[in-house]
Short mmCIF file of C-alpha atoms and ligand atoms in Angstrom, two decimals:
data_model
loop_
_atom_site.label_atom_id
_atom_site.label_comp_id
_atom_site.label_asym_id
_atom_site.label_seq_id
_atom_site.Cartn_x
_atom_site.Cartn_y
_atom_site.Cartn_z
CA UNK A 74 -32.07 -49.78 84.40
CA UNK A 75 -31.86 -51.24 81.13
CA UNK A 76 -28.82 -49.84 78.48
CA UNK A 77 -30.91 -48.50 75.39
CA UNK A 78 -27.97 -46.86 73.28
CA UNK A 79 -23.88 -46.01 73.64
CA UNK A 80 -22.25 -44.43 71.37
CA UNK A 81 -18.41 -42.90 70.78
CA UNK A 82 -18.19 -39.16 70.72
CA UNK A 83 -14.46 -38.36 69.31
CA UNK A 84 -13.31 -34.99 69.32
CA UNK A 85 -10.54 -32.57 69.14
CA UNK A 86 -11.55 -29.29 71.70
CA UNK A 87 -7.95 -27.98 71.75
CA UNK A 88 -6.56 -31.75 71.46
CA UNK A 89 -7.86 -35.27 70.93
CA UNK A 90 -10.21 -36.89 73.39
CA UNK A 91 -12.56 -39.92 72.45
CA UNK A 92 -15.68 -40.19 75.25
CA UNK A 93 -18.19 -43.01 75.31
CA UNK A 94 -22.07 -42.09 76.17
CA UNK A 95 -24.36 -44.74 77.58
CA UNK A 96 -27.95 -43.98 77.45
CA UNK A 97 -30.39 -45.84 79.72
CA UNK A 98 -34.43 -46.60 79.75
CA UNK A 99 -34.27 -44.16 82.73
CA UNK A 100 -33.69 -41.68 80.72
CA UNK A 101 -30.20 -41.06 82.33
CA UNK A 102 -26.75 -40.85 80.45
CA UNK A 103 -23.28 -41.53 81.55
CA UNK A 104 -20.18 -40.87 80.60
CA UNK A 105 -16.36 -42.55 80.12
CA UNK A 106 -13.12 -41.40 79.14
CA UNK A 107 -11.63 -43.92 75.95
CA UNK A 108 -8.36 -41.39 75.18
CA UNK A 109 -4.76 -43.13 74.06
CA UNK A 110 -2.98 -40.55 73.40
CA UNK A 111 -1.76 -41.30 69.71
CA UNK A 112 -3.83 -43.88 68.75
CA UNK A 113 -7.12 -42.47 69.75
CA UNK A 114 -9.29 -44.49 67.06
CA UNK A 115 -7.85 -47.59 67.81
CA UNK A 116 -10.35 -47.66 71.04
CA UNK A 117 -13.14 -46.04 69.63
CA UNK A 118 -13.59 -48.59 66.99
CA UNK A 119 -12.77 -51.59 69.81
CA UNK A 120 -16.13 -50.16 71.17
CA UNK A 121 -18.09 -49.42 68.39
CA UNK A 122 -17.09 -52.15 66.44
CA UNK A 123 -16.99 -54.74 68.95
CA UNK A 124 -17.88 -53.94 72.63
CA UNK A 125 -20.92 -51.78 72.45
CA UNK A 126 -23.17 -53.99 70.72
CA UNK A 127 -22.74 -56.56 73.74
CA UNK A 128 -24.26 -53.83 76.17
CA UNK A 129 -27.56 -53.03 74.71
CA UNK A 130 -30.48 -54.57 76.68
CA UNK A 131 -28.22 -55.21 79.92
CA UNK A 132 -28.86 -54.27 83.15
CA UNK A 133 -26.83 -51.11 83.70
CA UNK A 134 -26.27 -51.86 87.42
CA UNK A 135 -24.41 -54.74 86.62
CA UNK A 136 -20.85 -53.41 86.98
CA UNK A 137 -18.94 -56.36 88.12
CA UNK A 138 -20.62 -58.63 85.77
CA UNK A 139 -20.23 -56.77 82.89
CA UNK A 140 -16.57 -55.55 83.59
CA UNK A 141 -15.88 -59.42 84.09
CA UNK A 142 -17.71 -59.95 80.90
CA UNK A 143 -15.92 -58.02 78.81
CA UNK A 144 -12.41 -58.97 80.27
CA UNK A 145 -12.37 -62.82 79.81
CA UNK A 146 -15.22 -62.92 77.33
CA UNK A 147 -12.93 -61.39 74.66
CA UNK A 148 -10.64 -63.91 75.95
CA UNK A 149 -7.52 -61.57 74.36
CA UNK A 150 -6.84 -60.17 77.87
CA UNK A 151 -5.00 -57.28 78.70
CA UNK A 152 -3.53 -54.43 76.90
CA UNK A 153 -4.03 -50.50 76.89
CA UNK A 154 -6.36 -50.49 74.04
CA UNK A 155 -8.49 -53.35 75.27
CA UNK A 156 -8.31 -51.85 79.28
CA UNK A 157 -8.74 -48.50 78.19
CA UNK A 158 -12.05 -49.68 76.29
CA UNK A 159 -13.33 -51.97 79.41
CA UNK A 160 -12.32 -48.51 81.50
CA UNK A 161 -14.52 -46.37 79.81
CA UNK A 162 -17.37 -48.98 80.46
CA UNK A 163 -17.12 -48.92 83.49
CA UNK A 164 -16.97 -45.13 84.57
CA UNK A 165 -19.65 -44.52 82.25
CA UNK A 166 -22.01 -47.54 84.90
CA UNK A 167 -20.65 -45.51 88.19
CA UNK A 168 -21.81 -42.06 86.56
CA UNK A 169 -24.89 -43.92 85.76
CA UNK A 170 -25.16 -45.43 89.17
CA UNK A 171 -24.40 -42.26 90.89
CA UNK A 172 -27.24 -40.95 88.82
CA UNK A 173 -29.79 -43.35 89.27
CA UNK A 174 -29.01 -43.70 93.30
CA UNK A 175 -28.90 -39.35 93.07
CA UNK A 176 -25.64 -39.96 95.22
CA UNK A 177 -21.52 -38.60 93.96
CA UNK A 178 -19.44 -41.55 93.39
CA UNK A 179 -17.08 -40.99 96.06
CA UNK A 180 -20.35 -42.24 98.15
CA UNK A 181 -20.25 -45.53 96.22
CA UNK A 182 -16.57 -45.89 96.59
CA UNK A 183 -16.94 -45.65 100.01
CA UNK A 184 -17.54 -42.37 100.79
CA UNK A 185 -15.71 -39.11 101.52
CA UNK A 186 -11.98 -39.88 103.27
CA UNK A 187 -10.59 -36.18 102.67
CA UNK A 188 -11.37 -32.31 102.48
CA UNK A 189 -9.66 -33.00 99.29
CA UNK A 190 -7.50 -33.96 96.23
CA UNK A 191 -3.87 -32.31 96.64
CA UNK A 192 -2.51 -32.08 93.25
CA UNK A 193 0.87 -31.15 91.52
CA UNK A 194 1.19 -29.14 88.82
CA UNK A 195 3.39 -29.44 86.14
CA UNK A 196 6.44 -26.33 86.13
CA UNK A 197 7.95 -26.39 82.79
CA UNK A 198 10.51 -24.14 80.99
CA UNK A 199 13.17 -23.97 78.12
CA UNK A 200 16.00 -22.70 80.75
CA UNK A 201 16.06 -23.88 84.66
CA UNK A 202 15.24 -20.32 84.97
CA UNK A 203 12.13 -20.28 83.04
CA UNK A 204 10.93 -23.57 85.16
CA UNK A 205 11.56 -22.18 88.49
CA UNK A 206 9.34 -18.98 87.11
CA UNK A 207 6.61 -21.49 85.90
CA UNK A 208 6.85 -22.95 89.62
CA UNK A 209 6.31 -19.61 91.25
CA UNK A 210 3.38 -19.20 89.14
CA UNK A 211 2.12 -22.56 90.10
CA UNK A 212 3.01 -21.67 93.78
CA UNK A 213 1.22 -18.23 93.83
CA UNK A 214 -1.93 -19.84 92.46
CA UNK A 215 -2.14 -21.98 96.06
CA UNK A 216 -0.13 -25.21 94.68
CA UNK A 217 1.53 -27.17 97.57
CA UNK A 218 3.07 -29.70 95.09
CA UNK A 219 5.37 -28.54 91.43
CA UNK A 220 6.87 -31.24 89.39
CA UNK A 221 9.93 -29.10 87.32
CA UNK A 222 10.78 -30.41 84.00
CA UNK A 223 13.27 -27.74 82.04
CA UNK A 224 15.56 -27.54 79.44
CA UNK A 225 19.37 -28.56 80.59
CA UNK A 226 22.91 -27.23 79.24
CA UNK A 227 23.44 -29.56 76.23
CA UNK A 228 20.32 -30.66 76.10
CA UNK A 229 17.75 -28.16 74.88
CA UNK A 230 14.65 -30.41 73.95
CA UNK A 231 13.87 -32.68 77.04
CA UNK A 232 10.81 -34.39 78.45
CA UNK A 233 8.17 -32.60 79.61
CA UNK A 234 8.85 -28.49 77.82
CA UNK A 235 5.85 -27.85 75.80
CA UNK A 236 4.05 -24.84 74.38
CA UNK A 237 3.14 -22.78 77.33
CA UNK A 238 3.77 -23.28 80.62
CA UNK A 239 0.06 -24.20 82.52
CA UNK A 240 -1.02 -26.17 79.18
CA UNK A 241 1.44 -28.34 78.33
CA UNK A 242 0.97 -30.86 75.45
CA UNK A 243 3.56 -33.29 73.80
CA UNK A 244 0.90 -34.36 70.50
CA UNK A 245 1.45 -32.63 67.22
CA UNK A 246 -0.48 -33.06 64.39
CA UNK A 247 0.53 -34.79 61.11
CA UNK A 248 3.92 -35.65 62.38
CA UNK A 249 5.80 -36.84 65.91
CA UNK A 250 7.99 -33.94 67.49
CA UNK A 251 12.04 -35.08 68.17
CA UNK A 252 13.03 -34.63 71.38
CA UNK A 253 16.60 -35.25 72.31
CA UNK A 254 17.78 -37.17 75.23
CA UNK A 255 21.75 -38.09 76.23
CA UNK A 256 22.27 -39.40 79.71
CA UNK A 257 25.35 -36.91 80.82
CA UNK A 258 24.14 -33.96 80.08
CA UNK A 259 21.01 -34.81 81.75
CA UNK A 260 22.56 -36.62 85.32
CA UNK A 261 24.07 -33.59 85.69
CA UNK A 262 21.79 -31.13 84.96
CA UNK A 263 18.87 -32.03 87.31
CA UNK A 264 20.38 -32.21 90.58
CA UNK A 265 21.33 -28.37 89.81
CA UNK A 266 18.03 -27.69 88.54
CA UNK A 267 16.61 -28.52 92.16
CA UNK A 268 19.68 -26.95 93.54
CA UNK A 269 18.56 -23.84 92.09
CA UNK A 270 14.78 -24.93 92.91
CA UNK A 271 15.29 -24.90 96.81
CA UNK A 272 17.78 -22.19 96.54
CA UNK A 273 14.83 -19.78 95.28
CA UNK A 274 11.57 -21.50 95.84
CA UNK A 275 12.31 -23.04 99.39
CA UNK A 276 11.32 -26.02 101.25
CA UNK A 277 7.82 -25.52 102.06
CA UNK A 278 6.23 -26.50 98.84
CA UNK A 279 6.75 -30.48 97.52
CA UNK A 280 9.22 -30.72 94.48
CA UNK A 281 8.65 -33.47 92.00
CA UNK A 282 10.63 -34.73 88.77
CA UNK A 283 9.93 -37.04 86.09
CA UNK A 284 12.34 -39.15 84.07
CA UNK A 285 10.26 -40.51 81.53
CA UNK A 286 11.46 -43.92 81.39
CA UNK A 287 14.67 -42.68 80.15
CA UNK A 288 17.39 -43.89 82.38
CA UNK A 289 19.02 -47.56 82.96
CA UNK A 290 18.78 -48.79 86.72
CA UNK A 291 22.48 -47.54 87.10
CA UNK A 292 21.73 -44.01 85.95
CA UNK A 293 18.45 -43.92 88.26
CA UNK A 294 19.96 -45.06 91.12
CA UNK A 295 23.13 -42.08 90.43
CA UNK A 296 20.34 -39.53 89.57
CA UNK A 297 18.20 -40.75 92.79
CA UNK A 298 20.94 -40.32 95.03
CA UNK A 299 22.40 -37.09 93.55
CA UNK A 300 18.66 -35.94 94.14
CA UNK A 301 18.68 -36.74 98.01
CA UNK A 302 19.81 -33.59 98.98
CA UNK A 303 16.47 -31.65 98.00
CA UNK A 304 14.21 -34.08 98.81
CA UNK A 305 12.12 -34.56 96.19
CA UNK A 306 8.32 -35.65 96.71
CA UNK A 307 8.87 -38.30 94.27
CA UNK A 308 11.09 -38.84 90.90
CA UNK A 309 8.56 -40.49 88.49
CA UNK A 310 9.39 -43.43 85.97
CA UNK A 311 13.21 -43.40 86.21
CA UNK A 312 13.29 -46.76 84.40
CA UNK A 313 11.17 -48.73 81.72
CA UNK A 314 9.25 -50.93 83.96
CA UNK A 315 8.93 -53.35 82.03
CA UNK A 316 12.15 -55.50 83.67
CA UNK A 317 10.64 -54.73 86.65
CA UNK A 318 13.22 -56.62 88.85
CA UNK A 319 15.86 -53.66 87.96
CA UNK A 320 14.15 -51.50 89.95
CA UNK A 321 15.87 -53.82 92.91
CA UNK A 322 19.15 -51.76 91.99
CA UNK A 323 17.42 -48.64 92.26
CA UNK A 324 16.17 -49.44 95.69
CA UNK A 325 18.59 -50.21 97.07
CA UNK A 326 21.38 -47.43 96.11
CA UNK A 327 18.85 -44.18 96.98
CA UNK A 328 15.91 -43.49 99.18
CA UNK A 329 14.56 -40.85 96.96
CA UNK A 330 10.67 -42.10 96.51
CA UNK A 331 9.58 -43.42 92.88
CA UNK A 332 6.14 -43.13 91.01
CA UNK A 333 5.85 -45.33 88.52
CA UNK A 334 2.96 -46.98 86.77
CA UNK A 335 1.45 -44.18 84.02
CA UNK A 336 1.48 -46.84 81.27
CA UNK A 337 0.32 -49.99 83.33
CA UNK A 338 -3.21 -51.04 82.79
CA UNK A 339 -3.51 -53.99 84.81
CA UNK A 340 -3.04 -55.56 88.15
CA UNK A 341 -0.53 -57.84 87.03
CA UNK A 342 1.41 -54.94 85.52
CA UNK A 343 1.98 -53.65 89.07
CA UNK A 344 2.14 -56.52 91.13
CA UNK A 345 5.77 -57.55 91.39
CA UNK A 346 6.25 -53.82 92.16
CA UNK A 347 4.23 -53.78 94.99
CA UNK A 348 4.79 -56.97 96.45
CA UNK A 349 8.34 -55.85 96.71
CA UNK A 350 7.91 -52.44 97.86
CA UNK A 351 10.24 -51.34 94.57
CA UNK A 352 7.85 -47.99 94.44
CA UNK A 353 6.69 -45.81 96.92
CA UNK A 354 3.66 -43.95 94.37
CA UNK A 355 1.36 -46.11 91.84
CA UNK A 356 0.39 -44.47 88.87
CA UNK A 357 -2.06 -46.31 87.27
CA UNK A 358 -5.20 -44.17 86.27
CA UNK A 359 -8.78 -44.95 86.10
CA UNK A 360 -9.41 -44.81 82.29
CA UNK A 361 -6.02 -46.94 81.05
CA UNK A 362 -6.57 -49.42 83.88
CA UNK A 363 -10.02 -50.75 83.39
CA UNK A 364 -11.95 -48.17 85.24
CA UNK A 365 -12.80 -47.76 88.90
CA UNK A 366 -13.19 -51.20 89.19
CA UNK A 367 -10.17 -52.39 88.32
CA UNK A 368 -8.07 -49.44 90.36
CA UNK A 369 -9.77 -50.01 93.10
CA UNK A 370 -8.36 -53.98 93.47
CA UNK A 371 -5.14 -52.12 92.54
CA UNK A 372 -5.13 -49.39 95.13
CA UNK A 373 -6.19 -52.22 98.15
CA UNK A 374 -3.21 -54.15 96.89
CA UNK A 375 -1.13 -51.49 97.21
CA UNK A 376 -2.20 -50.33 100.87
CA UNK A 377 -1.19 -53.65 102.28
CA UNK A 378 2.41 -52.65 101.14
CA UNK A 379 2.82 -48.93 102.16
CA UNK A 380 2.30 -47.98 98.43
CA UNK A 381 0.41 -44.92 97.44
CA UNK A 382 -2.48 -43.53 94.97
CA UNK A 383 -0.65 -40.72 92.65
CA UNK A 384 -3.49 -41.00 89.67
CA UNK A 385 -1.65 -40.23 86.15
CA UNK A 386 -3.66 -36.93 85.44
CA UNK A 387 -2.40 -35.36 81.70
CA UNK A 388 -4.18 -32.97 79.42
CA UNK A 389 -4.39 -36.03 77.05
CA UNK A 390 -7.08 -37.38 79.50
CA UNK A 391 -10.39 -35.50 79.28
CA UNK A 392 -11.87 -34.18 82.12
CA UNK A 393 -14.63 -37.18 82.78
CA UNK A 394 -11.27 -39.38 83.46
CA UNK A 395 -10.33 -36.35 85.63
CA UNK A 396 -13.67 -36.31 87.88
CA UNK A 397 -13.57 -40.07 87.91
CA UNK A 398 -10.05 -39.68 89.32
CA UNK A 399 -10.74 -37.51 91.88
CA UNK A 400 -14.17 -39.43 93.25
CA UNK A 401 -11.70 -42.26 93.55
CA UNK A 402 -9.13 -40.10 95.35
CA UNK A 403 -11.19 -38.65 97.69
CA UNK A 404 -12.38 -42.00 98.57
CA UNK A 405 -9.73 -44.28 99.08
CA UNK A 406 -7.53 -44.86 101.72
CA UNK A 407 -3.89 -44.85 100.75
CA UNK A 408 -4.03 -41.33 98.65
CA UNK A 409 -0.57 -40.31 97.68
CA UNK A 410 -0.83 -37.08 95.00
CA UNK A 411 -3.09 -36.32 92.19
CA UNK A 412 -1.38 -34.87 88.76
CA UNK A 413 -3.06 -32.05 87.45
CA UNK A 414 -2.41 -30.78 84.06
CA UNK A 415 -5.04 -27.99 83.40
CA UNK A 416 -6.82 -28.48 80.09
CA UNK A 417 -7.07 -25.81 77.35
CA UNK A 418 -10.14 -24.08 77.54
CA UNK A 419 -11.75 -25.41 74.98
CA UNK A 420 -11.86 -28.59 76.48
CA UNK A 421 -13.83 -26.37 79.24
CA UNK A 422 -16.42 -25.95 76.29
CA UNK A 423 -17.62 -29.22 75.73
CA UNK A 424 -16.95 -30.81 78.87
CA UNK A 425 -18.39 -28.89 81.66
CA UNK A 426 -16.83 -30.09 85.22
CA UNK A 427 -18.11 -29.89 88.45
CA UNK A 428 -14.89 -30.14 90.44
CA UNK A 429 -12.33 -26.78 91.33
CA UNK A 430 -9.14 -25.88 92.63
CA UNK A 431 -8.84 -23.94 96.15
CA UNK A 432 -5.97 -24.32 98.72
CA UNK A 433 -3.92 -26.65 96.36
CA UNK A 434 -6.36 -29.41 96.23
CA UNK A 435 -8.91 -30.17 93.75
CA UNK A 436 -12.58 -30.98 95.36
CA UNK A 437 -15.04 -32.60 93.46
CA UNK A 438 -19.07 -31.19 93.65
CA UNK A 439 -21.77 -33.36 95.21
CA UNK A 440 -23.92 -33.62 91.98
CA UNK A 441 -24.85 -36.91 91.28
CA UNK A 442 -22.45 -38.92 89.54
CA UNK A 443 -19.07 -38.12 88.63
CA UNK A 444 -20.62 -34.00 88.03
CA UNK A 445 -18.88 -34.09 84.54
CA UNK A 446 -21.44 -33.42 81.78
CA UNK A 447 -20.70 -33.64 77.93
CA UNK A 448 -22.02 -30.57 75.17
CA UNK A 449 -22.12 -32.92 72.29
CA UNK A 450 -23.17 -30.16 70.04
CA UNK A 451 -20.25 -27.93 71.21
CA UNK A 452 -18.18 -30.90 70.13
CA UNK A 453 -19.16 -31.25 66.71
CA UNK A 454 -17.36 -27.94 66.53
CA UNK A 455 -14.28 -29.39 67.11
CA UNK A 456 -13.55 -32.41 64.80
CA UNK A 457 -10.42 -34.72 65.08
CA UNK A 458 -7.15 -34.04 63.99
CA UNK A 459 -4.40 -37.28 63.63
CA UNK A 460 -1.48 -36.32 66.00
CA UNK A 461 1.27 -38.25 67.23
CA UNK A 462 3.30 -38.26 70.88
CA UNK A 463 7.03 -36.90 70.00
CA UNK A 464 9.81 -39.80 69.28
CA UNK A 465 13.20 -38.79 71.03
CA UNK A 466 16.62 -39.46 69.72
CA UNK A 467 20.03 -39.64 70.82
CA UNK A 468 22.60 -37.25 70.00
CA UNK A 469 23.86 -39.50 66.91
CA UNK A 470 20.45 -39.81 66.49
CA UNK A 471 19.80 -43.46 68.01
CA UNK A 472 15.90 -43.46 68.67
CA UNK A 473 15.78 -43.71 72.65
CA UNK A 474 12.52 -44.41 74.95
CA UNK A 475 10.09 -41.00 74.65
O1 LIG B 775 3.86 -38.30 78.77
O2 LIG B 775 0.33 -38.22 79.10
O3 LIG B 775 3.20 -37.61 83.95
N1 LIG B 775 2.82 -37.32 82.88
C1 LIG B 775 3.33 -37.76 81.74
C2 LIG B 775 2.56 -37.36 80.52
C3 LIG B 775 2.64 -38.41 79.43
C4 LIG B 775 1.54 -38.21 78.43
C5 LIG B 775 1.51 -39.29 77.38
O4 LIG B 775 0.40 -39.13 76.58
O5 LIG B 775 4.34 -38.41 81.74
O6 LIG B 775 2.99 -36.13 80.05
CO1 LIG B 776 4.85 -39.10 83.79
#
């Protein structure tokens, strides 16, 4: 199956997603997700410009060569927009696989190891009231798993509040959001935000929390341990991990489990973590870590140390990165949790998905492929708009980590 054409489609169906077509000799066409959030065009033109005319007239089936190919022959290795550009590759060859071999990907992967994807959904409100409301909506719609993110006395514009509370999206147009962040009134406002949580929502359903990257290892290891109590599923990036050694303090002052990994894109990003059983969850998604190749090596590393899949699933991902997620979830092993942030319908317009949500879990069809098709002509109708991920500032206005 020989490649014959692939192309870029970038476009903007409620926000910004950049998907790469591969057209084939047998007449099939698959599909990849390319989105960085922010700096979408950055990896479209790394295809257009550079990648894509190396994959006309190759064998399609090739996916190890060609992944290999395209990670040491540009000899400039690693990187999000390089990985997220060898990632979209490389889902777009399974789809095409799948298609060819009229079999889902999960059955290439290594077939079906679940009923399902359990995912979390993502609770969000201005006031800890409003996020506890959000959960119970999340809850009511079969949910076992809520992440709450909400705003905190003195401080009104954290992580994770967006417009609306099932669609939430951080990118603006024209010019970055500010978000404010200050470490005391936020150390002490989540523990009573889950307080409240398991107060009023209970203890069936799995509470989750994410930090953003915000904290130093001392203030994650206080906010871990002031989390114990409620028991939180996990608490996701505490720290930059990019010292990944501090997460040694973190360990070893609180047993509440981490997730960590959204921005890796590599193997090597995650491998100190893992090796030294600093995380419990590894976030690392298909389309910013070099496909389903590449997370697969990561996931089998993982398993050997008691570390588990917990795919990084936002809106700014389009739903092809989303079905490729979940065929990889449902096949491997060491699952953890899926993150599900529902896209706007619009998005629903031009991608058309195969996979649903029943009983908390999302299960993906058995159409051939990764069952995610692309309405290129729907897209046109949708053209992109520049938008930028918010900056957040200290309360003397120090820029801090977003
Ligand atoms: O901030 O996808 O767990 N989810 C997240 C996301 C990320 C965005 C960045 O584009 O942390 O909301
Ligand atoms: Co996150």
């Amino acid at each position: 199956m020989r490649i014959t054409d692939a192309r870029t489609l970038v476009c903007s169906p409620g926000r910004n997603f950049v998907t790469l077509l591969i057209e084939t000799d047998r007449g099939l066409r698959g599909y990849g997700d390319a989105t960085l959030n922010g700096r979408e065009l950055a990896v479209a033109s790394y295809l257009d410009d550079h990648v894509l005319p190396l994959l006309i007239g190759r064998d399609a089936t090739e996916i190890e060569d060609i992944w290999h190919s395209l990670y040491k022959g540009a000899y400039w290795r690693r990187g999000p927009v390089t990985m997220t550009a060898i990632g979209a590759v490389d889902v777009a060859l399974w789809d095409l696989k799948g298609k060819l071999l009229d079999t889902p990907v999960y059955n290439l992967l290594g077939g079906r190891a679940r009923r399902g994807v359990t995912v979390y959904g993502h609770a969000n409100g201005s006031t800890i009231d409003g996020a506890i409301a959000a959960a119970r909506g999340y809850i009511d719609m079969g949910y076992r798993a809520v992440r709450l993110q909400s705003g905190l006395p003195g401080l009104e514009q954290p992580y994770g509040v967006g417009r609306g509370d099932l669609y939430y999206e951080p990118a603006a147009p024209d010019h970055p959001i500010e978000e404010t962040f200050e470490p005391g009134p936020y150390l002490r406002g989540v523990p009573q935000l889950f307080e409240r949580a398991r107060a009023e929502l209970g203890w069936e359903v799995e509470l989750l929390h994410d930090a953003h990257h915000r904290l130093t290892p001392r203030e994650a290891a206080q906010l871990g341990k002031a989390l114990e109590p409620y028991q939180l599923f996990w608490l996701e990036d505490p720290v930059p991990a990019e010292a990944q050694e501090s997460l040694r303090l973190v360990r070893h002052h609180t047993v509440t489990p981490i997730a960590i990994g959204e921005v890796f894109n590599t193997i090597q990003d995650a491998h100190q973590l893992i090796g030294e059983q600093l995380l419990d969850y590894i976030r690392t998604t298909v389309a910013h870590a070099g496909g389903l190749t590449h997370l697969q090596r990561i996931a089998h590393l993982a398993e050997l140390y008691h570390v588990r899949t917990a795919c990084h699933g936002p809106t700014d991902l389009s739903p092809v990165n989303l079905g490729a997620a979940l065929h990889f979830q449902t096949a491997v092993h060491n699952f953890g949790l899926q993150e599900y942030m529902r896209h706007p319908e619009e998005a629903h317009e031009v991608f058309r998905v195969g996979y649903w949500l029943e009983e908390g879990m999302l299960h993906v069809s058995d159409s051939p492929g990764l069952g995610v098709e692309v309405d290129e002509e729907r897209a046109a109708d949708f053209p992109y708009q520049r938008a930028y991920l918010p900056v957040a500032r200290r309360w003397d206005g120090t820029v801090h980590s977003w």
